Amino acid sequence: MNDRISPEPPATLAELMRRGNVFAEQCPSREVLKHVTSRWGVLLLVALRDGTQRFSDLRRKVGGISEKMLAQTLQWLEADGFVARIAHPVVPPHVEYSLTLLGEELAQKVEALADWIEFKLPEIMAARASRENPAD
Amino acid sequence: MNDRISPEPPATLAELMRRGNVFAEQCPSREVLKHVTSRWGVLLLVALRDGTQRFSDLRRKVGGISEKMLAQTLQWLEADGFVARIAHPVVPPHVEYSLTLLGEELAQKVEALADWIEFKLPEIMAARASRENPAD
DNA sequence: CGGTATCCTGTTTGATACTG
DNA sequence: CAGTATCAAACAGGATACCG
């Protein structure tokens, strides 16, 4: 990423990283945030709260996701320590995905956000309708 | 958005009732989720928790954002009813942005998520380091 | 000051085909 | 079944210029 120095440098880079200041674009949490808030990251984390599931289960559950993005997003989440992957060495392959303890904590917060949006959808749609929704 | 209605293998009814229909491709929640979890949506919502601010204030506070994306993201959030925009008819223009009640609720949840990630960053980075840092 | 219009680029995503 | 490889399309985002 071609992150540039943020115009608000009251602290050193090291200090910003240590404090985890998300406004600093050098902060690694931006990367994690990117995985989590990616188009499929949110949906996958919520989906996995239902318990251990296979690749094809997830593909079926999360509408519209391609194999490629499912694999890639799962790999991101696995690398970040949110998802555990267990491949049983059988033919045909049998791979199971589940949330780690860390992932479960995260998924709870993500789901709280998603649920809130769904719950408030009537208000949100009303807000949109009340103004001539200009551009998407 | 061009979310098309596609022949989606639907989740069970019980599934949809239990957790809402965000898994359905055509669910409007996805649209809102996209605005909220967009690269600048998260940052802007958190930034606006500091209170009413002008366009240029926000541009300065959120490092690296372009005028275009600031304007566009603010318009999304305004259309969704999260942000209030007040333009004072003076020359030169004076426009103020603030969170609505709805937006304040949302911003709290978004900030909780971002804070959690920052707080858990050491664990996350440890998970990443423990494996051959794959891609991205 | 607070935008919009235009053009342009890199990234993300999807369709399809293929493999262990 | 659970992916990977490849290619093409769509989109987010940035730079610049201009306007009320």
PDB file of C-alpha atoms (C1' of nucleotides) in Angstrom:
ATOM      1  CA  MET A   1       0.000   0.000   0.000  1.00  0.00           C
ATOM      2  CA  ASN A   2       1.230   3.462  -0.789  1.00  0.00           C
ATOM      3  CA  ASP A   3       0.305   4.922   2.529  1.00  0.00           C
ATOM      4  CA  ARG A   4       1.472   8.401   3.053  1.00  0.00           C
ATOM      5  CA  ILE A   5       2.192  10.165   6.251  1.00  0.00           C
ATOM      6  CA  SER A   6      -0.937  11.372   7.917  1.00  0.00           C
ATOM      7  CA  PRO A   7      -1.087  15.159   8.322  1.00  0.00           C
ATOM      8  CA  GLU A   8      -1.547  14.848  12.052  1.00  0.00           C
ATOM      9  CA  PRO A   9       1.815  13.777  13.458  1.00  0.00           C
ATOM     10  CA  PRO A  10       1.712  14.504  17.159  1.00  0.00           C
ATOM     11  CA  ALA A  11       3.439  11.179  17.782  1.00  0.00           C
ATOM     12  CA  THR A  12       6.204   9.168  16.285  1.00  0.00           C
ATOM     13  CA  LEU A  13       5.413   6.341  13.934  1.00  0.00           C
ATOM     14  CA  ALA A  14       6.472   3.834  16.524  1.00  0.00           C
ATOM     15  CA  GLU A  15       4.208   5.403  19.077  1.00  0.00           C
ATOM     16  CA  LEU A  16       1.261   5.426  16.732  1.00  0.00           C
ATOM     17  CA  MET A  17       1.757   1.758  15.992  1.00  0.00           C
ATOM     18  CA  ARG A  18       2.095   0.936  19.638  1.00  0.00           C
ATOM     19  CA  ARG A  19      -1.088   2.791  20.461  1.00  0.00           C
ATOM     20  CA  GLY A  20      -2.807   1.268  17.488  1.00  0.00           C
ATOM     21  CA  ASN A  21      -4.111   4.544  16.168  1.00  0.00           C
ATOM     22  CA  VAL A  22      -6.421   3.569  13.338  1.00  0.00           C
ATOM     23  CA  PHE A  23      -6.273   7.065  11.891  1.00  0.00           C
ATOM     24  CA  ALA A  24      -2.640   6.490  11.110  1.00  0.00           C
ATOM     25  CA  GLU A  25      -2.588   4.711   7.822  1.00  0.00           C
ATOM     26  CA  GLN A  26       0.603   2.921   8.709  1.00  0.00           C
ATOM     27  CA  CYS A  27      -1.154   1.091  11.493  1.00  0.00           C
ATOM     28  CA  PRO A  28      -1.447  -2.655  10.873  1.00  0.00           C
ATOM     29  CA  SER A  29      -5.012  -2.591  12.145  1.00  0.00           C
ATOM     30  CA  ARG A  30      -5.975  -0.999   8.849  1.00  0.00           C
ATOM     31  CA  GLU A  31      -4.979  -4.236   7.178  1.00  0.00           C
ATOM     32  CA  VAL A  32      -7.045  -6.331   9.579  1.00  0.00           C
ATOM     33  CA  LEU A  33      -9.932  -3.911   9.283  1.00  0.00           C
ATOM     34  CA  LYS A  34      -9.701  -4.352   5.548  1.00  0.00           C
ATOM     35  CA  HIS A  35     -10.052  -8.117   5.784  1.00  0.00           C
ATOM     36  CA  VAL A  36     -12.838  -7.951   8.331  1.00  0.00           C
ATOM     37  CA  THR A  37     -14.842  -5.256   6.583  1.00  0.00           C
ATOM     38  CA  SER A  38     -14.268  -6.629   3.114  1.00  0.00           C
ATOM     39  CA  ARG A  39     -17.304  -7.459   1.083  1.00  0.00           C
ATOM     40  CA  TRP A  40     -17.310 -11.104   2.146  1.00  0.00           C
ATOM     41  CA  GLY A  41     -15.438 -10.887   5.432  1.00  0.00           C
ATOM     42  CA  VAL A  42     -18.411  -9.613   7.376  1.00  0.00           C
ATOM     43  CA  LEU A  43     -20.774 -12.189   5.926  1.00  0.00           C
ATOM     44  CA  LEU A  44     -18.365 -15.052   6.453  1.00  0.00           C
ATOM     45  CA  LEU A  45     -17.673 -14.198  10.070  1.00  0.00           C
ATOM     46  CA  VAL A  46     -21.370 -14.052  10.805  1.00  0.00           C
ATOM     47  CA  ALA A  47     -22.000 -17.264   8.893  1.00  0.00           C
ATOM     48  CA  LEU A  48     -19.338 -19.086  10.856  1.00  0.00           C
ATOM     49  CA  ARG A  49     -21.068 -18.290  14.131  1.00  0.00           C
ATOM     50  CA  ASP A  50     -23.388 -21.182  13.310  1.00  0.00           C
ATOM     51  CA  GLY A  51     -20.522 -23.545  14.006  1.00  0.00           C
ATOM     52  CA  THR A  52     -18.069 -25.626  12.041  1.00  0.00           C
ATOM     53  CA  GLN A  53     -18.888 -25.759   8.377  1.00  0.00           C
ATOM     54  CA  ARG A  54     -17.420 -27.089   5.183  1.00  0.00           C
ATOM     55  CA  PHE A  55     -16.280 -25.055   2.218  1.00  0.00           C
ATOM     56  CA  SER A  56     -19.347 -25.920   0.202  1.00  0.00           C
ATOM     57  CA  ASP A  57     -21.627 -25.237   3.147  1.00  0.00           C
ATOM     58  CA  LEU A  58     -20.306 -21.708   3.346  1.00  0.00           C
ATOM     59  CA  ARG A  59     -20.532 -21.259  -0.384  1.00  0.00           C
ATOM     60  CA  ARG A  60     -24.171 -22.229  -0.263  1.00  0.00           C
ATOM     61  CA  LYS A  61     -24.968 -20.142   2.776  1.00  0.00           C
ATOM     62  CA  VAL A  62     -23.373 -16.890   1.678  1.00  0.00           C
ATOM     63  CA  GLY A  63     -25.317 -15.932  -1.392  1.00  0.00           C
ATOM     64  CA  GLY A  64     -23.377 -14.781  -4.419  1.00  0.00           C
ATOM     65  CA  ILE A  65     -19.866 -15.557  -3.265  1.00  0.00           C
ATOM     66  CA  SER A  66     -17.529 -17.138  -5.783  1.00  0.00           C
ATOM     67  CA  GLU A  67     -15.202 -20.012  -4.986  1.00  0.00           C
ATOM     68  CA  LYS A  68     -12.276 -17.728  -5.463  1.00  0.00           C
ATOM     69  CA  MET A  69     -13.412 -15.069  -3.032  1.00  0.00           C
ATOM     70  CA  LEU A  70     -14.544 -17.657  -0.528  1.00  0.00           C
ATOM     71  CA  ALA A  71     -11.121 -19.268  -0.549  1.00  0.00           C
ATOM     72  CA  GLN A  72      -9.287 -15.974  -0.449  1.00  0.00           C
ATOM     73  CA  THR A  73     -11.335 -14.434   2.321  1.00  0.00           C
ATOM     74  CA  LEU A  74     -11.080 -17.589   4.404  1.00  0.00           C
ATOM     75  CA  GLN A  75      -7.316 -17.464   3.974  1.00  0.00           C
ATOM     76  CA  TRP A  76      -7.200 -13.863   5.147  1.00  0.00           C
ATOM     77  CA  LEU A  77      -9.275 -14.638   8.184  1.00  0.00           C
ATOM     78  CA  GLU A  78      -7.230 -17.721   8.900  1.00  0.00           C
ATOM     79  CA  ALA A  79      -3.988 -15.768   8.654  1.00  0.00           C
ATOM     80  CA  ASP A  80      -5.342 -13.189  11.081  1.00  0.00           C
ATOM     81  CA  GLY A  81      -6.130 -15.938  13.553  1.00  0.00           C
ATOM     82  CA  PHE A  82      -9.911 -15.648  13.361  1.00  0.00           C
ATOM     83  CA  VAL A  83     -10.647 -18.875  11.531  1.00  0.00           C
ATOM     84  CA  ALA A  84      -9.382 -22.412  12.055  1.00  0.00           C
ATOM     85  CA  ARG A  85      -9.073 -24.733   9.086  1.00  0.00           C
ATOM     86  CA  ILE A  86      -8.979 -28.494   9.465  1.00  0.00           C
ATOM     87  CA  ALA A  87      -8.398 -30.606   6.377  1.00  0.00           C
ATOM     88  CA  HIS A  88      -9.195 -34.281   6.741  1.00  0.00           C
ATOM     89  CA  PRO A  89      -6.893 -36.315   4.508  1.00  0.00           C
ATOM     90  CA  VAL A  90      -9.556 -38.284   2.702  1.00  0.00           C
ATOM     91  CA  VAL A  91     -10.732 -38.615  -0.864  1.00  0.00           C
ATOM     92  CA  PRO A  92     -12.665 -36.625  -1.782  1.00  0.00           C
ATOM     93  CA  PRO A  93     -11.292 -33.844   0.405  1.00  0.00           C
ATOM     94  CA  HIS A  94     -13.143 -32.832   3.523  1.00  0.00           C
ATOM     95  CA  VAL A  95     -12.224 -29.438   4.976  1.00  0.00           C
ATOM     96  CA  GLU A  96     -13.860 -27.842   7.952  1.00  0.00           C
ATOM     97  CA  TYR A  97     -13.821 -24.179   8.952  1.00  0.00           C
ATOM     98  CA  SER A  98     -14.646 -22.780  12.334  1.00  0.00           C
ATOM     99  CA  LEU A  99     -14.101 -19.652  14.387  1.00  0.00           C
ATOM    100  CA  THR A 100     -11.217 -19.508  16.807  1.00  0.00           C
ATOM    101  CA  LEU A 101     -11.791 -18.015  20.244  1.00  0.00           C
ATOM    102  CA  LEU A 102     -10.453 -14.747  18.904  1.00  0.00           C
ATOM    103  CA  GLY A 103     -12.658 -15.039  15.846  1.00  0.00           C
ATOM    104  CA  GLU A 104     -15.743 -15.712  17.903  1.00  0.00           C
ATOM    105  CA  GLU A 105     -15.169 -12.518  19.838  1.00  0.00           C
ATOM    106  CA  LEU A 106     -14.753 -10.573  16.636  1.00  0.00           C
ATOM    107  CA  ALA A 107     -17.726 -12.206  14.955  1.00  0.00           C
ATOM    108  CA  GLN A 108     -19.931 -11.197  17.844  1.00  0.00           C
ATOM    109  CA  LYS A 109     -19.082  -7.567  17.328  1.00  0.00           C
ATOM    110  CA  VAL A 110     -19.442  -7.808  13.587  1.00  0.00           C
ATOM    111  CA  GLU A 111     -22.782  -9.500  13.924  1.00  0.00           C
ATOM    112  CA  ALA A 112     -23.924  -6.848  16.365  1.00  0.00           C
ATOM    113  CA  LEU A 113     -23.213  -4.305  13.667  1.00  0.00           C
ATOM    114  CA  ALA A 114     -24.950  -6.294  10.930  1.00  0.00           C
ATOM    115  CA  ASP A 115     -27.931  -7.012  13.140  1.00  0.00           C
ATOM    116  CA  TRP A 116     -28.244  -3.375  14.081  1.00  0.00           C
ATOM    117  CA  ILE A 117     -28.324  -2.385  10.433  1.00  0.00           C
ATOM    118  CA  GLU A 118     -30.981  -4.969   9.663  1.00  0.00           C
ATOM    119  CA  PHE A 119     -33.006  -3.899  12.645  1.00  0.00           C
ATOM    120  CA  LYS A 120     -32.813  -0.245  11.690  1.00  0.00           C
ATOM    121  CA  LEU A 121     -33.354  -0.873   8.014  1.00  0.00           C
ATOM    122  CA  PRO A 122     -36.850   0.620   8.053  1.00  0.00           C
ATOM    123  CA  GLU A 123     -35.493   3.873   9.443  1.00  0.00           C
ATOM    124  CA  ILE A 124     -32.622   3.832   7.007  1.00  0.00           C
ATOM    125  CA  MET A 125     -34.815   3.178   4.013  1.00  0.00           C
ATOM    126  CA  ALA A 126     -37.159   5.900   5.180  1.00  0.00           C
ATOM    127  CA  ALA A 127     -34.274   8.336   5.328  1.00  0.00           C
ATOM    128  CA  ARG A 128     -33.345   7.390   1.804  1.00  0.00           C
ATOM    129  CA  ALA A 129     -36.861   7.733   0.503  1.00  0.00           C
ATOM    130  CA  SER A 130     -37.364  11.097   2.168  1.00  0.00           C
ATOM    131  CA  ARG A 131     -34.760  12.589  -0.072  1.00  0.00           C
ATOM    132  CA  GLU A 132     -34.761  11.896  -3.761  1.00  0.00           C
ATOM    133  CA  ASN A 133     -32.005   9.304  -3.462  1.00  0.00           C
ATOM    134  CA  PRO A 134     -29.573  10.891  -5.916  1.00  0.00           C
ATOM    135  CA  ALA A 135     -26.769   8.553  -6.667  1.00  0.00           C
ATOM    136  CA  ASP A 136     -26.063   5.229  -5.114  1.00  0.00           C
TER     137      ASP A 136
ATOM    138  CA  MET B   1     -25.834  -0.759  -7.015  1.00  0.00           C
ATOM    139  CA  ASN B   2     -26.336  -3.463  -9.513  1.00  0.00           C
ATOM    140  CA  ASP B   3     -27.245  -6.199  -7.097  1.00  0.00           C
ATOM    141  CA  ARG B   4     -29.123  -8.453  -9.389  1.00  0.00           C
ATOM    142  CA  ILE B   5     -31.664 -10.956  -8.413  1.00  0.00           C
ATOM    143  CA  SER B   6     -29.926 -14.167  -9.102  1.00  0.00           C
ATOM    144  CA  PRO B   7     -31.021 -17.760  -8.711  1.00  0.00           C
ATOM    145  CA  GLU B   8     -29.759 -17.981  -5.197  1.00  0.00           C
ATOM    146  CA  PRO B   9     -29.718 -21.219  -3.293  1.00  0.00           C
ATOM    147  CA  PRO B  10     -31.802 -19.866  -0.440  1.00  0.00           C
ATOM    148  CA  ALA B  11     -31.033 -20.514   3.167  1.00  0.00           C
ATOM    149  CA  THR B  12     -33.718 -22.271   5.120  1.00  0.00           C
ATOM    150  CA  LEU B  13     -36.572 -20.187   6.388  1.00  0.00           C
ATOM    151  CA  ALA B  14     -35.563 -20.899   9.952  1.00  0.00           C
ATOM    152  CA  GLU B  15     -32.132 -19.569   9.139  1.00  0.00           C
ATOM    153  CA  LEU B  16     -33.478 -16.346   7.733  1.00  0.00           C
ATOM    154  CA  MET B  17     -35.809 -15.787  10.655  1.00  0.00           C
ATOM    155  CA  ARG B  18     -33.148 -16.393  13.197  1.00  0.00           C
ATOM    156  CA  ARG B  19     -30.601 -13.973  11.906  1.00  0.00           C
ATOM    157  CA  GLY B  20     -32.258 -11.817   9.314  1.00  0.00           C
ATOM    158  CA  ASN B  21     -31.662 -11.958   5.621  1.00  0.00           C
ATOM    159  CA  VAL B  22     -28.275 -10.357   5.178  1.00  0.00           C
ATOM    160  CA  PHE B  23     -27.086 -13.536   3.498  1.00  0.00           C
ATOM    161  CA  ALA B  24     -29.524 -12.944   0.694  1.00  0.00           C
ATOM    162  CA  GLU B  25     -27.811 -11.216  -2.162  1.00  0.00           C
ATOM    163  CA  GLN B  26     -30.596  -8.747  -2.790  1.00  0.00           C
ATOM    164  CA  CYS B  27     -30.926  -7.644   0.822  1.00  0.00           C
ATOM    165  CA  PRO B  28     -30.701  -3.838   1.146  1.00  0.00           C
ATOM    166  CA  SER B  29     -28.615  -4.319   4.262  1.00  0.00           C
ATOM    167  CA  ARG B  30     -25.701  -5.183   2.068  1.00  0.00           C
ATOM    168  CA  GLU B  31     -25.868  -1.792   0.456  1.00  0.00           C
ATOM    169  CA  VAL B  32     -25.787  -0.036   3.809  1.00  0.00           C
ATOM    170  CA  LEU B  33     -23.111  -2.376   5.053  1.00  0.00           C
ATOM    171  CA  LYS B  34     -21.052  -1.459   2.028  1.00  0.00           C
ATOM    172  CA  HIS B  35     -21.253   2.242   2.788  1.00  0.00           C
ATOM    173  CA  VAL B  36     -20.516   1.757   6.460  1.00  0.00           C
ATOM    174  CA  THR B  37     -17.628  -0.657   6.021  1.00  0.00           C
ATOM    175  CA  SER B  38     -16.120   1.162   3.076  1.00  0.00           C
ATOM    176  CA  ARG B  39     -12.571   2.355   3.365  1.00  0.00           C
ATOM    177  CA  TRP B  40     -13.559   5.843   4.434  1.00  0.00           C
ATOM    178  CA  GLY B  41     -16.967   5.117   5.925  1.00  0.00           C
ATOM    179  CA  VAL B  42     -15.522   3.609   9.068  1.00  0.00           C
ATOM    180  CA  LEU B  43     -13.040   6.420   9.567  1.00  0.00           C
ATOM    181  CA  LEU B  44     -15.572   9.136   8.883  1.00  0.00           C
ATOM    182  CA  LEU B  45     -18.135   7.763  11.291  1.00  0.00           C
ATOM    183  CA  VAL B  46     -15.540   7.562  14.019  1.00  0.00           C
ATOM    184  CA  ALA B  47     -14.230  11.027  13.193  1.00  0.00           C
ATOM    185  CA  LEU B  48     -17.694  12.535  13.373  1.00  0.00           C
ATOM    186  CA  ARG B  49     -18.136  11.317  16.918  1.00  0.00           C
ATOM    187  CA  ASP B  50     -16.041  14.336  17.889  1.00  0.00           C
ATOM    188  CA  GLY B  51     -18.985  16.534  17.012  1.00  0.00           C
ATOM    189  CA  THR B  52     -20.060  18.845  14.210  1.00  0.00           C
ATOM    190  CA  GLN B  53     -17.312  19.545  11.749  1.00  0.00           C
ATOM    191  CA  ARG B  54     -16.849  21.275   8.434  1.00  0.00           C
ATOM    192  CA  PHE B  55     -15.876  19.628   5.175  1.00  0.00           C
ATOM    193  CA  SER B  56     -12.324  20.860   5.414  1.00  0.00           C
ATOM    194  CA  ASP B  57     -12.082  19.842   9.068  1.00  0.00           C
ATOM    195  CA  LEU B  58     -12.898  16.279   8.131  1.00  0.00           C
ATOM    196  CA  ARG B  59     -10.534  16.372   5.202  1.00  0.00           C
ATOM    197  CA  ARG B  60      -7.755  17.405   7.546  1.00  0.00           C
ATOM    198  CA  LYS B  61      -8.632  14.935  10.266  1.00  0.00           C
ATOM    199  CA  VAL B  62      -8.948  11.832   8.130  1.00  0.00           C
ATOM    200  CA  GLY B  63      -5.518  11.531   6.659  1.00  0.00           C
ATOM    201  CA  GLY B  64      -5.184  10.684   3.006  1.00  0.00           C
ATOM    202  CA  ILE B  65      -8.798  11.106   1.944  1.00  0.00           C
ATOM    203  CA  SER B  66      -9.413  12.923  -1.320  1.00  0.00           C
ATOM    204  CA  GLU B  67     -12.086  15.546  -1.787  1.00  0.00           C
ATOM    205  CA  LYS B  68     -13.920  13.216  -4.079  1.00  0.00           C
ATOM    206  CA  MET B  69     -14.129  10.337  -1.674  1.00  0.00           C
ATOM    207  CA  LEU B  70     -14.908  12.613   1.244  1.00  0.00           C
ATOM    208  CA  ALA B  71     -17.819  14.128  -0.641  1.00  0.00           C
ATOM    209  CA  GLN B  72     -19.036  10.787  -1.920  1.00  0.00           C
ATOM    210  CA  THR B  73     -18.822   8.963   1.387  1.00  0.00           C
ATOM    211  CA  LEU B  74     -20.539  11.807   3.201  1.00  0.00           C
ATOM    212  CA  GLN B  75     -23.323  11.653   0.623  1.00  0.00           C
ATOM    213  CA  TRP B  76     -23.752   7.927   1.156  1.00  0.00           C
ATOM    214  CA  LEU B  77     -23.905   8.358   4.898  1.00  0.00           C
ATOM    215  CA  GLU B  78     -26.263  11.279   4.564  1.00  0.00           C
ATOM    216  CA  ALA B  79     -28.570   9.352   2.248  1.00  0.00           C
ATOM    217  CA  ASP B  80     -28.638   6.494   4.742  1.00  0.00           C
ATOM    218  CA  GLY B  81     -29.676   8.907   7.465  1.00  0.00           C
ATOM    219  CA  PHE B  82     -26.488   8.680   9.505  1.00  0.00           C
ATOM    220  CA  VAL B  83     -25.113  12.124   8.796  1.00  0.00           C
ATOM    221  CA  ALA B  84     -26.789  15.526   8.835  1.00  0.00           C
ATOM    222  CA  ARG B  85     -25.579  18.217   6.479  1.00  0.00           C
ATOM    223  CA  ILE B  86     -26.243  21.877   7.083  1.00  0.00           C
ATOM    224  CA  ALA B  87     -25.196  24.372   4.448  1.00  0.00           C
ATOM    225  CA  HIS B  88     -25.130  27.974   5.553  1.00  0.00           C
ATOM    226  CA  PRO B  89     -25.960  30.222   2.616  1.00  0.00           C
ATOM    227  CA  VAL B  90     -22.977  32.503   2.884  1.00  0.00           C
ATOM    228  CA  VAL B  91     -20.043  33.345   0.710  1.00  0.00           C
ATOM    229  CA  PRO B  92     -17.750  31.578   0.859  1.00  0.00           C
ATOM    230  CA  PRO B  93     -19.821  28.467   1.604  1.00  0.00           C
ATOM    231  CA  HIS B  94     -19.954  27.102   5.118  1.00  0.00           C
ATOM    232  CA  VAL B  95     -21.164  23.515   5.454  1.00  0.00           C
ATOM    233  CA  GLU B  96     -21.364  21.530   8.655  1.00  0.00           C
ATOM    234  CA  TYR B  97     -21.603  17.806   9.096  1.00  0.00           C
ATOM    235  CA  SER B  98     -22.717  15.934  12.175  1.00  0.00           C
ATOM    236  CA  LEU B  99     -24.024  12.549  13.190  1.00  0.00           C
ATOM    237  CA  THR B 100     -27.755  12.051  13.443  1.00  0.00           C
ATOM    238  CA  LEU B 101     -29.126  10.110  16.412  1.00  0.00           C
ATOM    239  CA  LEU B 102     -29.163   7.046  14.192  1.00  0.00           C
ATOM    240  CA  GLY B 103     -25.631   7.735  13.057  1.00  0.00           C
ATOM    241  CA  GLU B 104     -24.369   8.154  16.583  1.00  0.00           C
ATOM    242  CA  GLU B 105     -25.698   4.726  17.473  1.00  0.00           C
ATOM    243  CA  LEU B 106     -24.041   3.232  14.439  1.00  0.00           C
ATOM    244  CA  ALA B 107     -20.765   5.031  14.991  1.00  0.00           C
ATOM    245  CA  GLN B 108     -20.573   3.622  18.502  1.00  0.00           C
ATOM    246  CA  LYS B 109     -20.763   0.095  17.176  1.00  0.00           C
ATOM    247  CA  VAL B 110     -18.277   0.783  14.427  1.00  0.00           C
ATOM    248  CA  GLU B 111     -15.862   2.322  16.847  1.00  0.00           C
ATOM    249  CA  ALA B 112     -16.260  -0.634  19.187  1.00  0.00           C
ATOM    250  CA  LEU B 113     -15.203  -2.895  16.371  1.00  0.00           C
ATOM    251  CA  ALA B 114     -12.215  -0.775  15.434  1.00  0.00           C
ATOM    252  CA  ASP B 115     -11.176  -0.484  19.070  1.00  0.00           C
ATOM    253  CA  TRP B 116     -11.388  -4.223  19.557  1.00  0.00           C
ATOM    254  CA  ILE B 117      -9.117  -4.830  16.593  1.00  0.00           C
ATOM    255  CA  GLU B 118      -6.591  -2.323  17.875  1.00  0.00           C
ATOM    256  CA  PHE B 119      -6.714  -3.853  21.310  1.00  0.00           C
ATOM    257  CA  LYS B 120      -6.236  -7.387  20.009  1.00  0.00           C
ATOM    258  CA  LEU B 121      -3.600  -6.426  17.492  1.00  0.00           C
ATOM    259  CA  PRO B 122      -0.808  -8.176  19.372  1.00  0.00           C
ATOM    260  CA  GLU B 123      -2.681 -11.478  19.269  1.00  0.00           C
ATOM    261  CA  ILE B 124      -3.546 -10.999  15.630  1.00  0.00           C
ATOM    262  CA  MET B 125      -0.008 -10.169  14.628  1.00  0.00           C
ATOM    263  CA  ALA B 126       1.196 -13.174  16.579  1.00  0.00           C
ATOM    264  CA  ALA B 127      -1.190 -15.401  14.649  1.00  0.00           C
ATOM    265  CA  ARG B 128       0.131 -14.002  11.417  1.00  0.00           C
ATOM    266  CA  ALA B 129       3.738 -14.424  12.375  1.00  0.00           C
ATOM    267  CA  SER B 130       3.190 -18.004  13.486  1.00  0.00           C
ATOM    268  CA  ARG B 131       2.532 -19.011   9.908  1.00  0.00           C
ATOM    269  CA  GLU B 132       4.345 -18.258   6.699  1.00  0.00           C
ATOM    270  CA  ASN B 133       2.832 -14.816   6.093  1.00  0.00           C
ATOM    271  CA  PRO B 134       1.072 -15.850   2.883  1.00  0.00           C
ATOM    272  CA  ALA B 135      -0.298 -13.100   0.697  1.00  0.00           C
ATOM    273  CA  ASP B 136      -1.238  -9.534   1.350  1.00  0.00           C
TER     274      ASP B 136
ATOM    275  C1'  DC C   1     -15.115  26.926   0.751  1.00  0.00           C
ATOM    276  C1'  DG C   2     -17.287  23.098  -0.824  1.00  0.00           C
ATOM    277  C1'  DG C   3     -18.034  20.867  -3.968  1.00  0.00           C
ATOM    278  C1'  DT C   4     -18.678  18.585  -9.326  1.00  0.00           C
ATOM    279  C1'  DA C   5     -16.842  16.784 -13.855  1.00  0.00           C
ATOM    280  C1'  DT C   6     -13.529  14.300 -16.248  1.00  0.00           C
ATOM    281  C1'  DC C   7     -10.104  11.196 -16.927  1.00  0.00           C
ATOM    282  C1'  DC C   8      -7.164   7.648 -15.504  1.00  0.00           C
ATOM    283  C1'  DT C   9      -5.118   3.742 -12.793  1.00  0.00           C
ATOM    284  C1'  DG C  10      -4.629  -0.240  -9.693  1.00  0.00           C
ATOM    285  C1'  DT C  11      -7.328  -3.497  -7.135  1.00  0.00           C
ATOM    286  C1'  DT C  12     -11.089  -6.344  -6.370  1.00  0.00           C
ATOM    287  C1'  DT C  13     -14.183  -9.447  -8.084  1.00  0.00           C
ATOM    288  C1'  DG C  14     -16.310 -12.860 -11.039  1.00  0.00           C
ATOM    289  C1'  DA C  15     -16.605 -16.677 -14.848  1.00  0.00           C
ATOM    290  C1'  DT C  16     -14.583 -20.302 -16.497  1.00  0.00           C
ATOM    291  C1'  DA C  17     -11.601 -24.014 -16.741  1.00  0.00           C
ATOM    292  C1'  DC C  18      -8.648 -27.096 -14.623  1.00  0.00           C
ATOM    293  C1'  DT C  19      -6.427 -30.229 -10.704  1.00  0.00           C
ATOM    294  C1'  DG C  20      -5.252 -33.266  -6.549  1.00  0.00           C
TER     295       DG C  20
ATOM    296  C1'  DC D   1     -14.848 -31.772  -2.649  1.00  0.00           C
ATOM    297  C1'  DA D   2     -11.923 -28.098  -2.242  1.00  0.00           C
ATOM    298  C1'  DG D   3      -9.525 -25.597  -4.123  1.00  0.00           C
ATOM    299  C1'  DT D   4      -5.947 -23.015  -8.014  1.00  0.00           C
ATOM    300  C1'  DA D   5      -5.021 -20.589 -12.529  1.00  0.00           C
ATOM    301  C1'  DT D   6      -6.196 -17.485 -15.851  1.00  0.00           C
ATOM    302  C1'  DC D   7      -8.394 -13.941 -17.936  1.00  0.00           C
ATOM    303  C1'  DA D   8     -11.621 -10.145 -18.268  1.00  0.00           C
ATOM    304  C1'  DA D   9     -14.823  -6.867 -16.173  1.00  0.00           C
ATOM    305  C1'  DA D  10     -16.229  -3.729 -12.704  1.00  0.00           C
ATOM    306  C1'  DC D  11     -15.194  -0.618  -9.316  1.00  0.00           C
ATOM    307  C1'  DA D  12     -12.895   2.172  -5.876  1.00  0.00           C
ATOM    308  C1'  DG D  13     -10.054   5.672  -5.581  1.00  0.00           C
ATOM    309  C1'  DG D  14      -6.832   9.565  -7.020  1.00  0.00           C
ATOM    310  C1'  DA D  15      -5.295  13.835  -9.856  1.00  0.00           C
ATOM    311  C1'  DT D  16      -6.620  17.656 -11.962  1.00  0.00           C
ATOM    312  C1'  DA D  17      -9.479  21.245 -13.467  1.00  0.00           C
ATOM    313  C1'  DC D  18     -13.343  23.920 -13.001  1.00  0.00           C
ATOM    314  C1'  DC D  19     -17.773  26.198 -10.872  1.00  0.00           C
ATOM    315  C1'  DG D  20     -21.320  28.506  -7.560  1.00  0.00           C
TER     316       DG D  20
END
